[in-house]
Amino acid sequence: MNSNRILTRKLMGLDYRVWRVMIVFLVLSAGLLSYKLMDTPKCAPIDFKIKTVSDNDSVYYTNDILSFRTLNAEQNVTWDFDDKTPTAEGTFVTHRFATDGKYFIKVTVNSVCEFVKPITIKKAFVEETDSNKERIVGNNKTFVRTPETFTCSQTATSYEWNVSEHPEFGTRTGASATYKFEQAGDYTIELTLNKTRLKKYTKQIKVASIPKLISDKPVAPPTIGGGGGGSGGSNPSKLIISESTFKDFLDKVVEGVYFEADFAKYLCAEGSTPVILNGKKNKQITFSQACKELQKRVNKNFTGIGKRAKKIKSVSLNRDAKLCVTSIDINYD
């Protein structure tokens, strides 16, 4: 009698055994839901900027080189341009659309978070009857860090020069334009006349690396300030470094990661190599002194409250016949 009463006890019309099953099910469901919520990455809003080599960010044309840069994503970024071309990876990529129309650019972050932005591509009409070679005159091949001048053989009211896939060069004007390429590879020089796409021409050039990265013989340091070069004799062979890489190294000096000794293998006179900061030729200092100066922090604003690190704006390396660095011009703010 007592056993039957225990097995048939009810709460709100349901047997206790039914309640136990329901409670177990709810606990398991809550656990699975919590795990799912914790395991799913949070997708912060992602935005990206689209630019053209001519800085016309309102109208885009077919075959124009467009650059795409994420504004607040730092890693594992994939781009789908909605035109059946392979996806691209990186926070900064470039792309050309072969046909006009409306496309939906999809950015995927960490293989999970997706964001879409529409873009309209207009059809560009480019003159094809004239030969490009008759309009852009210049060498087809050159070496890195070698200035090359390209001229236009046709008289026009305006000239706009660009380097395809490298918007960092900016737009240049005038009947000629001079470029110095820091990296080897293939480049496309673009010239637009009279601000019309009907007068647009291109020229392909190949930039090769310098054949030798190390000089054959030791490089003797130059005379500085009337005295010796600081080493008392010939230096060992010096390595060649590009201006862009040297600037990156100076950024690390500002951060306190690199020091004077890290540059010895590139400089003729090592730490005694003369340096001009921010164009002050009357206040020439040594590279050793420049490193200490760059590591000093400056006021954030006119109030003098707070300090910030210096920012390297540009670097110019002066070399001897063996490409050893004899002096340096550094600009910073």
Coordinates of N, CA and C in Angstrom, one line a residue, residues 275-285:
V275 N 74.7 62.4 -39.2 CA 73.2 62.4 -39.3 C 72.7 63.8 -39.2
I276 N 71.7 64.2 -40.1 CA 71.0 65.4 -40.0 C 69.6 65.2 -39.7
L277 N 69.1 65.7 -38.6 CA 67.8 65.6 -38.1 C 66.9 66.7 -38.5
N278 N 65.8 66.4 -39.2 CA 64.8 67.4 -39.6 C 65.4 68.6 -40.4
G279 N 66.4 68.3 -41.2 CA 66.9 69.3 -42.1 C 67.8 70.3 -41.5
K280 N 68.2 70.1 -40.2 CA 69.1 71.1 -39.5 C 70.6 70.8 -39.8
K281 N 71.0 71.2 -41.0 CA 72.3 70.9 -41.5 C 73.4 71.6 -40.6
N282 N 73.1 72.7 -40.0 CA 74.1 73.3 -39.1 C 74.2 72.6 -37.7
K283 N 73.4 71.6 -37.5 CA 73.5 70.8 -36.2 C 73.7 69.4 -36.5
Q284 N 74.7 69.0 -37.3 CA 75.0 67.7 -37.7 C 75.5 66.9 -36.5
I285 N 75.0 65.7 -36.2 CA 75.4 64.9 -35.1 C 75.8 63.5 -35.6

